[in-house]
Amino acid sequence: MESKSSILVTCLIFATAFQLLLPLSEASLKVGFYKKTCPRAESIVKSTVRSFVRKNSGLGAGLIRMFFHDCFVRGCDASVLLDPSPANPDPEKNSIPNNPSLRGYEVIDAAKAALEKECPGVVSCADIIALAARDASFLLGKISYKIPTGRRDGKVSINAEALQFLPAPFFNLSQLEASYAIKGISLADQPSD
Ligand SMILES: *[C@@H]1O[C@H](CO)[C@@H](O)[C@H](O)[C@H]1NC(C)=O
């Protein structure tokens, strides 16, 4: 419990620090963003994900779903991780699509703790989710891709927005198409690398 809240605090400190840097850092995502500042960042996430997924492969699917649920609400900013607080009394985490079915929080917490030891205050939680989903895709399905990093953690998380943007499991094709279109993704989109 204690380590969980300290990780949350770390994420919040990030969000605050990066808020100030936003004009400088916007649109600066790139492959290998942490190459100089935290060279082992991606390998630390990968080995953390591997150790959890080996024991429970369902967690790998959970991490891919977490990335999807994070990105569809306010962009890929780790807003899905925020616990209730005075600033976010009813966060995304509480919403029907996420509670109680979203899985893998403990993997992100473990990776964040390892990264804080290696290079304190450098790697965002948003990037950890993105990398963890990528690593899970490889472990479960041998799908391998490079992913740009440099995301910043958001500070706002609202239950109702998760309900608004995440497609429901009973959506038909036209409803699914519409909810992806809101995020700029069409039926013709293909993965690229
Ligand atoms: C999908 O569901 C919506 C909302 O219920 C409905 O209006 C639409 O006709 C459905 N589309 C198809 C192709 O069934």
PDB file of C-alpha atoms and ligand atoms in Angstrom:
ATOM      1  CA  MET A   1       0.000   0.000   0.000  1.00  0.00           C
ATOM      2  CA  GLU A   2       2.735   2.354   1.054  1.00  0.00           C
ATOM      3  CA  SER A   3       4.793   1.798  -2.073  1.00  0.00           C
ATOM      4  CA  LYS A   4       1.709   2.172  -4.231  1.00  0.00           C
ATOM      5  CA  SER A   5       0.956   5.628  -2.918  1.00  0.00           C
ATOM      6  CA  SER A   6       4.576   6.698  -3.174  1.00  0.00           C
ATOM      7  CA  ILE A   7       4.561   5.701  -6.824  1.00  0.00           C
ATOM      8  CA  LEU A   8       1.415   7.691  -7.344  1.00  0.00           C
ATOM      9  CA  VAL A   9       3.098  10.650  -5.703  1.00  0.00           C
ATOM     10  CA  THR A  10       6.074  10.212  -8.016  1.00  0.00           C
ATOM     11  CA  CYS A  11       3.746  10.258 -10.999  1.00  0.00           C
ATOM     12  CA  LEU A  12       2.075  13.399  -9.732  1.00  0.00           C
ATOM     13  CA  ILE A  13       5.391  15.124  -9.155  1.00  0.00           C
ATOM     14  CA  PHE A  14       6.251  14.276 -12.720  1.00  0.00           C
ATOM     15  CA  ALA A  15       3.039  15.661 -13.993  1.00  0.00           C
ATOM     16  CA  THR A  16       3.656  18.911 -12.162  1.00  0.00           C
ATOM     17  CA  ALA A  17       7.264  19.232 -13.238  1.00  0.00           C
ATOM     18  CA  PHE A  18       6.494  18.456 -16.826  1.00  0.00           C
ATOM     19  CA  GLN A  19       3.564  20.800 -16.938  1.00  0.00           C
ATOM     20  CA  LEU A  20       6.084  23.635 -16.739  1.00  0.00           C
ATOM     21  CA  LEU A  21       8.115  22.146 -19.564  1.00  0.00           C
ATOM     22  CA  LEU A  22       5.175  21.519 -21.839  1.00  0.00           C
ATOM     23  CA  PRO A  23       5.768  24.225 -24.434  1.00  0.00           C
ATOM     24  CA  LEU A  24       9.314  22.934 -24.887  1.00  0.00           C
ATOM     25  CA  SER A  25       8.561  19.254 -24.897  1.00  0.00           C
ATOM     26  CA  GLU A  26       5.366  19.008 -26.872  1.00  0.00           C
ATOM     27  CA  ALA A  27       5.598  16.915 -30.031  1.00  0.00           C
ATOM     28  CA  SER A  28       8.989  15.595 -28.980  1.00  0.00           C
ATOM     29  CA  LEU A  29       8.140  11.886 -28.940  1.00  0.00           C
ATOM     30  CA  LYS A  30      10.855   9.800 -30.503  1.00  0.00           C
ATOM     31  CA  VAL A  31      12.157   6.259 -30.548  1.00  0.00           C
ATOM     32  CA  GLY A  32      14.868   5.994 -27.886  1.00  0.00           C
ATOM     33  CA  PHE A  33      13.827   9.161 -26.019  1.00  0.00           C
ATOM     34  CA  TYR A  34      15.608   7.876 -22.876  1.00  0.00           C
ATOM     35  CA  LYS A  35      18.781   6.750 -24.653  1.00  0.00           C
ATOM     36  CA  LYS A  36      20.921   9.345 -22.887  1.00  0.00           C
ATOM     37  CA  THR A  37      18.912  10.045 -19.712  1.00  0.00           C
ATOM     38  CA  CYS A  38      18.080   6.437 -18.790  1.00  0.00           C
ATOM     39  CA  PRO A  39      19.730   4.019 -21.213  1.00  0.00           C
ATOM     40  CA  ARG A  40      18.314   0.906 -19.559  1.00  0.00           C
ATOM     41  CA  ALA A  41      14.737   2.232 -19.338  1.00  0.00           C
ATOM     42  CA  GLU A  42      13.286   0.006 -22.059  1.00  0.00           C
ATOM     43  CA  SER A  43      15.140  -3.102 -20.930  1.00  0.00           C
ATOM     44  CA  ILE A  44      14.014  -2.585 -17.323  1.00  0.00           C
ATOM     45  CA  VAL A  45      10.368  -2.356 -18.412  1.00  0.00           C
ATOM     46  CA  LYS A  46      10.822  -5.413 -20.608  1.00  0.00           C
ATOM     47  CA  SER A  47      12.343  -7.587 -17.893  1.00  0.00           C
ATOM     48  CA  THR A  48       9.661  -6.496 -15.412  1.00  0.00           C
ATOM     49  CA  VAL A  49       6.874  -7.343 -17.848  1.00  0.00           C
ATOM     50  CA  ARG A  50       8.523 -10.644 -18.699  1.00  0.00           C
ATOM     51  CA  SER A  51       8.740 -11.719 -15.071  1.00  0.00           C
ATOM     52  CA  PHE A  52       5.037 -11.043 -14.476  1.00  0.00           C
ATOM     53  CA  VAL A  53       3.762 -12.452 -17.780  1.00  0.00           C
ATOM     54  CA  ARG A  54       5.735 -15.681 -17.342  1.00  0.00           C
ATOM     55  CA  LYS A  55       3.793 -16.334 -14.171  1.00  0.00           C
ATOM     56  CA  ASN A  56       0.445 -15.159 -15.518  1.00  0.00           C
ATOM     57  CA  SER A  57       0.040 -14.633 -19.247  1.00  0.00           C
ATOM     58  CA  GLY A  58      -3.374 -13.023 -18.728  1.00  0.00           C
ATOM     59  CA  LEU A  59      -1.568 -10.017 -17.299  1.00  0.00           C
ATOM     60  CA  GLY A  60      -0.005  -9.441 -20.727  1.00  0.00           C
ATOM     61  CA  ALA A  61      -3.441  -9.034 -22.260  1.00  0.00           C
ATOM     62  CA  GLY A  62      -4.319  -6.798 -19.311  1.00  0.00           C
ATOM     63  CA  LEU A  63      -1.394  -4.487 -20.095  1.00  0.00           C
ATOM     64  CA  ILE A  64      -2.394  -4.155 -23.745  1.00  0.00           C
ATOM     65  CA  ARG A  65      -5.913  -3.289 -22.616  1.00  0.00           C
ATOM     66  CA  MET A  66      -4.555  -0.794 -20.090  1.00  0.00           C
ATOM     67  CA  PHE A  67      -2.671   1.059 -22.844  1.00  0.00           C
ATOM     68  CA  PHE A  68      -5.832   1.177 -24.956  1.00  0.00           C
ATOM     69  CA  HIS A  69      -7.924   2.417 -22.027  1.00  0.00           C
ATOM     70  CA  ASP A  70      -5.306   5.020 -21.137  1.00  0.00           C
ATOM     71  CA  CYS A  71      -4.945   6.379 -24.682  1.00  0.00           C
ATOM     72  CA  PHE A  72      -8.645   6.619 -25.493  1.00  0.00           C
ATOM     73  CA  VAL A  73      -9.215   9.001 -22.588  1.00  0.00           C
ATOM     74  CA  ARG A  74      -7.174  12.246 -22.671  1.00  0.00           C
ATOM     75  CA  GLY A  75      -4.434  10.640 -24.757  1.00  0.00           C
ATOM     76  CA  CYS A  76      -1.679   8.296 -23.545  1.00  0.00           C
ATOM     77  CA  ASP A  77      -0.967  10.194 -20.336  1.00  0.00           C
ATOM     78  CA  ALA A  78      -1.295   7.566 -17.564  1.00  0.00           C
ATOM     79  CA  SER A  79      -4.506   9.253 -16.390  1.00  0.00           C
ATOM     80  CA  VAL A  80      -5.903   5.724 -16.032  1.00  0.00           C
ATOM     81  CA  LEU A  81      -3.542   5.172 -13.078  1.00  0.00           C
ATOM     82  CA  LEU A  82      -4.640   8.087 -10.923  1.00  0.00           C
ATOM     83  CA  ASP A  83      -6.355   7.224  -7.647  1.00  0.00           C
ATOM     84  CA  PRO A  84      -9.177   9.322  -6.202  1.00  0.00           C
ATOM     85  CA  SER A  85      -7.858  12.583  -4.741  1.00  0.00           C
ATOM     86  CA  PRO A  86      -9.250  16.038  -4.013  1.00  0.00           C
ATOM     87  CA  ALA A  87      -8.181  17.104  -7.509  1.00  0.00           C
ATOM     88  CA  ASN A  88      -9.687  13.961  -9.146  1.00  0.00           C
ATOM     89  CA  PRO A  89     -12.430  12.760  -6.802  1.00  0.00           C
ATOM     90  CA  ASP A  90     -13.885  10.300  -9.304  1.00  0.00           C
ATOM     91  CA  PRO A  91     -11.107   9.194 -11.678  1.00  0.00           C
ATOM     92  CA  GLU A  92     -11.114   6.956 -14.772  1.00  0.00           C
ATOM     93  CA  LYS A  93      -9.954   4.098 -12.581  1.00  0.00           C
ATOM     94  CA  ASN A  94     -13.434   4.054 -10.952  1.00  0.00           C
ATOM     95  CA  SER A  95     -15.374   3.837 -14.203  1.00  0.00           C
ATOM     96  CA  ILE A  96     -17.334   0.783 -15.346  1.00  0.00           C
ATOM     97  CA  PRO A  97     -14.924  -0.066 -18.204  1.00  0.00           C
ATOM     98  CA  ASN A  98     -11.985  -0.103 -15.756  1.00  0.00           C
ATOM     99  CA  ASN A  99     -13.305  -1.163 -12.386  1.00  0.00           C
ATOM    100  CA  PRO A 100     -12.902  -3.976 -11.515  1.00  0.00           C
ATOM    101  CA  SER A 101     -11.673  -5.484 -14.792  1.00  0.00           C
ATOM    102  CA  LEU A 102      -8.574  -3.447 -15.641  1.00  0.00           C
ATOM    103  CA  ARG A 103      -5.470  -5.459 -14.789  1.00  0.00           C
ATOM    104  CA  GLY A 104      -1.727  -5.005 -14.571  1.00  0.00           C
ATOM    105  CA  TYR A 105      -1.389  -2.067 -12.171  1.00  0.00           C
ATOM    106  CA  GLU A 106       1.145  -4.078 -10.163  1.00  0.00           C
ATOM    107  CA  VAL A 107       3.347  -4.525 -13.256  1.00  0.00           C
ATOM    108  CA  ILE A 108       3.438  -0.771 -13.889  1.00  0.00           C
ATOM    109  CA  ASP A 109       4.129  -0.120 -10.192  1.00  0.00           C
ATOM    110  CA  ALA A 110       7.018  -2.622 -10.177  1.00  0.00           C
ATOM    111  CA  ALA A 111       8.537  -1.154 -13.359  1.00  0.00           C
ATOM    112  CA  LYS A 112       8.187   2.376 -11.998  1.00  0.00           C
ATOM    113  CA  ALA A 113       9.870   1.387  -8.724  1.00  0.00           C
ATOM    114  CA  ALA A 114      12.781  -0.218 -10.601  1.00  0.00           C
ATOM    115  CA  LEU A 115      13.118   2.826 -12.862  1.00  0.00           C
ATOM    116  CA  GLU A 116      13.087   5.240  -9.925  1.00  0.00           C
ATOM    117  CA  LYS A 117      16.054   3.322  -8.494  1.00  0.00           C
ATOM    118  CA  GLU A 118      17.893   3.381 -11.808  1.00  0.00           C
ATOM    119  CA  CYS A 119      17.214   6.983 -12.855  1.00  0.00           C
ATOM    120  CA  PRO A 120      14.979   8.913 -10.481  1.00  0.00           C
ATOM    121  CA  GLY A 121      12.461  11.303 -11.939  1.00  0.00           C
ATOM    122  CA  VAL A 122      13.130  10.525 -15.583  1.00  0.00           C
ATOM    123  CA  VAL A 123      10.726   7.982 -17.068  1.00  0.00           C
ATOM    124  CA  SER A 124       7.014   8.851 -17.164  1.00  0.00           C
ATOM    125  CA  CYS A 125       4.293   6.410 -16.171  1.00  0.00           C
ATOM    126  CA  ALA A 126       2.654   7.073 -19.541  1.00  0.00           C
ATOM    127  CA  ASP A 127       5.744   5.704 -21.309  1.00  0.00           C
ATOM    128  CA  ILE A 128       5.909   2.724 -18.960  1.00  0.00           C
ATOM    129  CA  ILE A 129       2.349   1.739 -19.946  1.00  0.00           C
ATOM    130  CA  ALA A 130       3.160   2.174 -23.649  1.00  0.00           C
ATOM    131  CA  LEU A 131       6.352   0.108 -23.400  1.00  0.00           C
ATOM    132  CA  ALA A 132       4.715  -2.554 -21.235  1.00  0.00           C
ATOM    133  CA  ALA A 133       1.936  -3.038 -23.809  1.00  0.00           C
ATOM    134  CA  ARG A 134       4.558  -3.350 -26.545  1.00  0.00           C
ATOM    135  CA  ASP A 135       6.551  -5.897 -24.556  1.00  0.00           C
ATOM    136  CA  ALA A 136       3.412  -7.871 -23.709  1.00  0.00           C
ATOM    137  CA  SER A 137       2.517  -7.995 -27.427  1.00  0.00           C
ATOM    138  CA  PHE A 138       5.865  -9.564 -28.127  1.00  0.00           C
ATOM    139  CA  LEU A 139       5.747 -12.037 -25.258  1.00  0.00           C
ATOM    140  CA  LEU A 140       2.238 -13.195 -26.088  1.00  0.00           C
ATOM    141  CA  GLY A 141       2.070 -12.861 -29.859  1.00  0.00           C
ATOM    142  CA  LYS A 142       5.636 -12.291 -31.135  1.00  0.00           C
ATOM    143  CA  ILE A 143       4.454  -8.909 -32.419  1.00  0.00           C
ATOM    144  CA  SER A 144       7.444  -6.614 -32.297  1.00  0.00           C
ATOM    145  CA  TYR A 145       7.571  -2.888 -32.960  1.00  0.00           C
ATOM    146  CA  LYS A 146       9.555   0.206 -32.059  1.00  0.00           C
ATOM    147  CA  ILE A 147       7.585   2.752 -30.100  1.00  0.00           C
ATOM    148  CA  PRO A 148       8.391   6.439 -29.670  1.00  0.00           C
ATOM    149  CA  THR A 149       8.658   7.633 -26.055  1.00  0.00           C
ATOM    150  CA  GLY A 150       8.682  10.994 -24.292  1.00  0.00           C
ATOM    151  CA  ARG A 151       5.054  11.064 -23.134  1.00  0.00           C
ATOM    152  CA  ARG A 152       4.171  13.213 -20.142  1.00  0.00           C
ATOM    153  CA  ASP A 153       1.898  12.191 -17.309  1.00  0.00           C
ATOM    154  CA  GLY A 154      -1.441  13.947 -17.057  1.00  0.00           C
ATOM    155  CA  LYS A 155      -2.929  15.261 -13.836  1.00  0.00           C
ATOM    156  CA  VAL A 156      -6.619  15.053 -14.713  1.00  0.00           C
ATOM    157  CA  SER A 157      -8.696  11.872 -14.641  1.00  0.00           C
ATOM    158  CA  ILE A 158     -12.499  11.801 -14.888  1.00  0.00           C
ATOM    159  CA  ASN A 159     -14.741   8.751 -14.590  1.00  0.00           C
ATOM    160  CA  ALA A 160     -17.366  10.052 -17.052  1.00  0.00           C
ATOM    161  CA  GLU A 161     -14.786  10.512 -19.798  1.00  0.00           C
ATOM    162  CA  ALA A 162     -13.866   6.833 -19.693  1.00  0.00           C
ATOM    163  CA  LEU A 163     -17.518   5.941 -20.226  1.00  0.00           C
ATOM    164  CA  GLN A 164     -17.793   8.504 -23.001  1.00  0.00           C
ATOM    165  CA  PHE A 165     -14.777   7.423 -25.053  1.00  0.00           C
ATOM    166  CA  LEU A 166     -14.178   3.724 -24.437  1.00  0.00           C
ATOM    167  CA  PRO A 167     -16.191   1.529 -26.790  1.00  0.00           C
ATOM    168  CA  ALA A 168     -18.513  -0.879 -24.974  1.00  0.00           C
ATOM    169  CA  PRO A 169     -18.145  -4.653 -25.452  1.00  0.00           C
ATOM    170  CA  PHE A 170     -21.608  -4.810 -27.040  1.00  0.00           C
ATOM    171  CA  PHE A 171     -20.924  -2.144 -29.722  1.00  0.00           C
ATOM    172  CA  ASN A 172     -21.706  -3.142 -33.296  1.00  0.00           C
ATOM    173  CA  LEU A 173     -19.313  -2.420 -36.146  1.00  0.00           C
ATOM    174  CA  SER A 174     -20.645   1.038 -36.946  1.00  0.00           C
ATOM    175  CA  GLN A 175     -20.451   2.089 -33.306  1.00  0.00           C
ATOM    176  CA  LEU A 176     -16.887   0.746 -33.043  1.00  0.00           C
ATOM    177  CA  GLU A 177     -15.909   2.540 -36.230  1.00  0.00           C
ATOM    178  CA  ALA A 178     -17.327   5.793 -34.848  1.00  0.00           C
ATOM    179  CA  SER A 179     -15.529   5.523 -31.508  1.00  0.00           C
ATOM    180  CA  TYR A 180     -12.188   4.854 -33.215  1.00  0.00           C
ATOM    181  CA  ALA A 181     -12.821   7.688 -35.689  1.00  0.00           C
ATOM    182  CA  ILE A 182     -13.044  10.135 -32.756  1.00  0.00           C
ATOM    183  CA  LYS A 183      -9.434   9.166 -32.017  1.00  0.00           C
ATOM    184  CA  GLY A 184      -8.365   9.540 -35.638  1.00  0.00           C
ATOM    185  CA  ILE A 185      -8.205   5.809 -36.381  1.00  0.00           C
ATOM    186  CA  SER A 186     -10.018   4.393 -39.411  1.00  0.00           C
ATOM    187  CA  LEU A 187     -10.876   0.875 -40.578  1.00  0.00           C
ATOM    188  CA  ALA A 188      -8.100   1.245 -43.126  1.00  0.00           C
ATOM    189  CA  ASP A 189      -5.375   2.101 -40.601  1.00  0.00           C
ATOM    190  CA  GLN A 190      -2.516  -0.368 -40.501  1.00  0.00           C
ATOM    191  CA  PRO A 191       0.297  -0.699 -37.996  1.00  0.00           C
ATOM    192  CA  SER A 192       3.423   0.994 -39.327  1.00  0.00           C
ATOM    193  CA  ASP A 193       7.054   0.930 -38.266  1.00  0.00           C
TER     194      ASP A 193
HETATM  195  C1  LIG B   1     -25.534  -0.223 -34.478  1.00  0.00           C
HETATM  196  O1  LIG B   1     -26.123   0.249 -33.301  1.00  0.00           O
HETATM  197  C2  LIG B   1     -26.691   1.547 -33.417  1.00  0.00           C
HETATM  198  C3  LIG B   1     -27.135   1.989 -32.024  1.00  0.00           C
HETATM  199  O2  LIG B   1     -27.923   1.019 -31.402  1.00  0.00           O
HETATM  200  C4  LIG B   1     -27.825   1.516 -34.409  1.00  0.00           C
HETATM  201  O3  LIG B   1     -28.393   2.811 -34.559  1.00  0.00           O
HETATM  202  C5  LIG B   1     -27.284   1.047 -35.749  1.00  0.00           C
HETATM  203  O4  LIG B   1     -28.324   0.900 -36.677  1.00  0.00           O
HETATM  204  C6  LIG B   1     -26.556  -0.290 -35.594  1.00  0.00           C
HETATM  205  N1  LIG B   1     -25.886  -0.583 -36.859  1.00  0.00           N
HETATM  206  C7  LIG B   1     -25.920  -1.779 -37.414  1.00  0.00           C
HETATM  207  C8  LIG B   1     -25.212  -1.932 -38.713  1.00  0.00           C
HETATM  208  O5  LIG B   1     -26.542  -2.720 -36.917  1.00  0.00           O
END
